[in-house]
XYZ file of C-alpha atoms in Angstrom:
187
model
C 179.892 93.541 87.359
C 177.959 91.051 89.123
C 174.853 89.544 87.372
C 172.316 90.823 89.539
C 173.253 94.646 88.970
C 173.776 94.092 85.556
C 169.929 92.674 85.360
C 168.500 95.645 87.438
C 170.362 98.325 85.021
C 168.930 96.853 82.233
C 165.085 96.316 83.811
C 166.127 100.024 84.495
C 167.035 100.756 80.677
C 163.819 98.512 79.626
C 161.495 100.723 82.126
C 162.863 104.123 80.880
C 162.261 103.255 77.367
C 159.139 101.639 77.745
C 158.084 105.177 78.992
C 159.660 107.514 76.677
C 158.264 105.390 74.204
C 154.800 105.451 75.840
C 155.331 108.939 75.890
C 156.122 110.116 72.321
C 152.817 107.820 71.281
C 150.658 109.782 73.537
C 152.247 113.048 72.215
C 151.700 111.717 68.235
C 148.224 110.124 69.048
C 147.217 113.693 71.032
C 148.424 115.653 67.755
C 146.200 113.121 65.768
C 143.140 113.762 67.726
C 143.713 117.140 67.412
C 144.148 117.208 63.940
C 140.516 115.134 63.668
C 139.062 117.563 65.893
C 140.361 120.528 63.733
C 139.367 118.872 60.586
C 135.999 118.316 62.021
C 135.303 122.374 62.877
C 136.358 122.641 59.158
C 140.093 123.513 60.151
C 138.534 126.331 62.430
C 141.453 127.563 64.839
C 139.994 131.260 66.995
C 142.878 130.864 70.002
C 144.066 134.372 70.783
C 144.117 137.251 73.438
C 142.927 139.714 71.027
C 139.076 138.345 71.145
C 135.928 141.464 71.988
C 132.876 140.671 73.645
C 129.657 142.825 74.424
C 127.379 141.472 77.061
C 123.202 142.372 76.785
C 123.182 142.584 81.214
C 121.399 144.034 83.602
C 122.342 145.821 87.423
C 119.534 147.170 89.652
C 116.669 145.572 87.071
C 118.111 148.213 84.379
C 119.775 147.255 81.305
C 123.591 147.498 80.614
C 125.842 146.664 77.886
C 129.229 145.597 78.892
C 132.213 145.323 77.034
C 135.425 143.049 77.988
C 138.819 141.823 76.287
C 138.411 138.195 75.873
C 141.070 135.137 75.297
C 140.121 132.063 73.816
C 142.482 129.118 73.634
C 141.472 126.029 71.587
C 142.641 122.690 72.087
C 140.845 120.755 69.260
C 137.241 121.356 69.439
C 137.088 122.417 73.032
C 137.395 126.296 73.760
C 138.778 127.253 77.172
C 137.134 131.268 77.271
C 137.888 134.187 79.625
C 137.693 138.117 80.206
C 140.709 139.546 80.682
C 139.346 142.584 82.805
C 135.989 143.462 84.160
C 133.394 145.379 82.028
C 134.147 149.123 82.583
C 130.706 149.991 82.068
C 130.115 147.519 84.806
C 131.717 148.213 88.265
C 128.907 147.201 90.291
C 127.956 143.692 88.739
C 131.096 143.009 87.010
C 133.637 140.666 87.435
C 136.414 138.444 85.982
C 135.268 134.871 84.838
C 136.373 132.016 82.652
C 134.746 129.139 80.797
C 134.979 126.066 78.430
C 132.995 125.812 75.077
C 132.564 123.105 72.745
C 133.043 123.786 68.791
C 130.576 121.698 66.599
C 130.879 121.695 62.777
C 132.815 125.126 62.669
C 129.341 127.125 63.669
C 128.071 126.273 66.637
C 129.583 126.986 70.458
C 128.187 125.371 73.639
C 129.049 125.861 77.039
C 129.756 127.111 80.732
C 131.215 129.806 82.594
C 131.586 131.006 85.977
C 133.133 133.755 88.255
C 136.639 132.812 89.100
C 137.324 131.779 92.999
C 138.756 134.863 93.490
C 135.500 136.683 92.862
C 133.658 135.428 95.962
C 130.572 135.744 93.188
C 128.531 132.852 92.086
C 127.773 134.306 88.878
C 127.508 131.179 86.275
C 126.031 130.098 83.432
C 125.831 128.596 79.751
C 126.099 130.120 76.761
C 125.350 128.970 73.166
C 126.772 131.531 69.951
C 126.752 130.433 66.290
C 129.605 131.718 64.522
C 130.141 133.380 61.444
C 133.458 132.398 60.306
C 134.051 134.797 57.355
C 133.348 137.978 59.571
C 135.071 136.528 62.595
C 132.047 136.970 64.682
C 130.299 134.956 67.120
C 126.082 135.886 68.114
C 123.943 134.109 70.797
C 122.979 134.291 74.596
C 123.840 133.583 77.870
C 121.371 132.295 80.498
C 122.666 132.321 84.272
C 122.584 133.608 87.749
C 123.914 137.291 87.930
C 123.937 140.532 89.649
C 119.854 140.334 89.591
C 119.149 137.056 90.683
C 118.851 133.628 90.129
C 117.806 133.743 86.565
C 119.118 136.392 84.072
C 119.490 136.103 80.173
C 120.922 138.338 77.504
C 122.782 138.837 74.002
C 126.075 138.204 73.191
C 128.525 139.296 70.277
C 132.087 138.163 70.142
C 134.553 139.842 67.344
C 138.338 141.010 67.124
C 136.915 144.276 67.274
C 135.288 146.296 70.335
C 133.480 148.528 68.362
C 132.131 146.065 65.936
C 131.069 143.570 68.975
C 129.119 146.547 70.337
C 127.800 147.638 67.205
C 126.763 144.546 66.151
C 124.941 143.863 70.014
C 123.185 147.593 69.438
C 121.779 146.738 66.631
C 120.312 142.858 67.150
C 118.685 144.588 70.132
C 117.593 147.704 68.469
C 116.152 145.128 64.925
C 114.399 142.615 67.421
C 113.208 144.598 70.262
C 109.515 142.713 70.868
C 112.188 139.660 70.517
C 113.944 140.420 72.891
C 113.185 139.760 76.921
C 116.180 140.291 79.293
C 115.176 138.247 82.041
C 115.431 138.760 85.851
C 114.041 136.623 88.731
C 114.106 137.872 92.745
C 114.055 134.544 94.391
């Protein structure tokens, strides 16, 4: 073999090892992180399909409750959330949406969510839930534009169990009702 192709098979070789290499120590280092991040939410890991939400709502300036199946897949401390249907009790205003939260110190969740393009709906938002890791439950509020307007803010319980979430939703309203404003704004 002639001296020049045996130089460009081995800057070949060098180049395909020099990224397989590069590759398995972005793989260990990304396992790393996200065993830091883990560690950091106290070894806190809530990915699954099998997630319940209830959602303090309103359509038409009267107050609704909606249900929905939710998934949450976590990467570390970053939560990637979604319904997995729209909110029976909800055909008018509901729809299907998806979201990213972060996890601090294994209590706290902060973050967005929006409709999904599909939707044609600019429904959006933030929501902020403290979590209760020994019941598997997650309370707090969402603030964002809705089916009423601009401005709209409610309750929101997450658990593994639909009745529970709803439960749980009934009864923070029903314990802090002078608490409790469910705000809509007609722009």
């Amino acid at each position: 073999m002639p001296i020049d192709t045996v130089n460009i098979i081995i800057s070949i070789a060098s180049a395909l090892l020099g990224a397989l290499i590069s590759w398995i120590i972005s793989i260990i280092s990304e396992k790393y992180r996200f065993r830091q991040e883990l560690k950091s939410n106290n070894n806190i890991d809530i990915s699954g399909d099998d997630w319940h939400g209830a959602w303090q709502t309103s359509v038409n300036q009267s107050e609704l409750i909606n249900t929905e199946r939710l998934s949450l897949k976590q990467k570390g401390n970053t939560i990637k959330i979604k319904n997995l249907e729209k909110s029976p009790e909800n055909p008018e205003g509901g729809y299907l949406w998806e979201g990213q939260l972060k996890f601090f110190f294994g209590r706290d969740l902060m973050g967005w969510y929006n409709a999904i393009k599909a939707e044609n709906n600019t429904s959006k938002g933030i929501m902020f839930f403290c979590y209760d890791s020994p019941k598997r439950l997650f309370i707090g509020k969402w603030v964002g534009s809705a089916y009423d307007g601009p401005l709209n803010t409610g309750f929101g319980v997450i658990s593994k169990d639909p009745k529970k979430s709803k439960e749980v939703l009934s009864d923070l309203l029903s314990k802090h009702k002078h608490d409790v404003i469910l705000i809509q704004q007609k722009v």
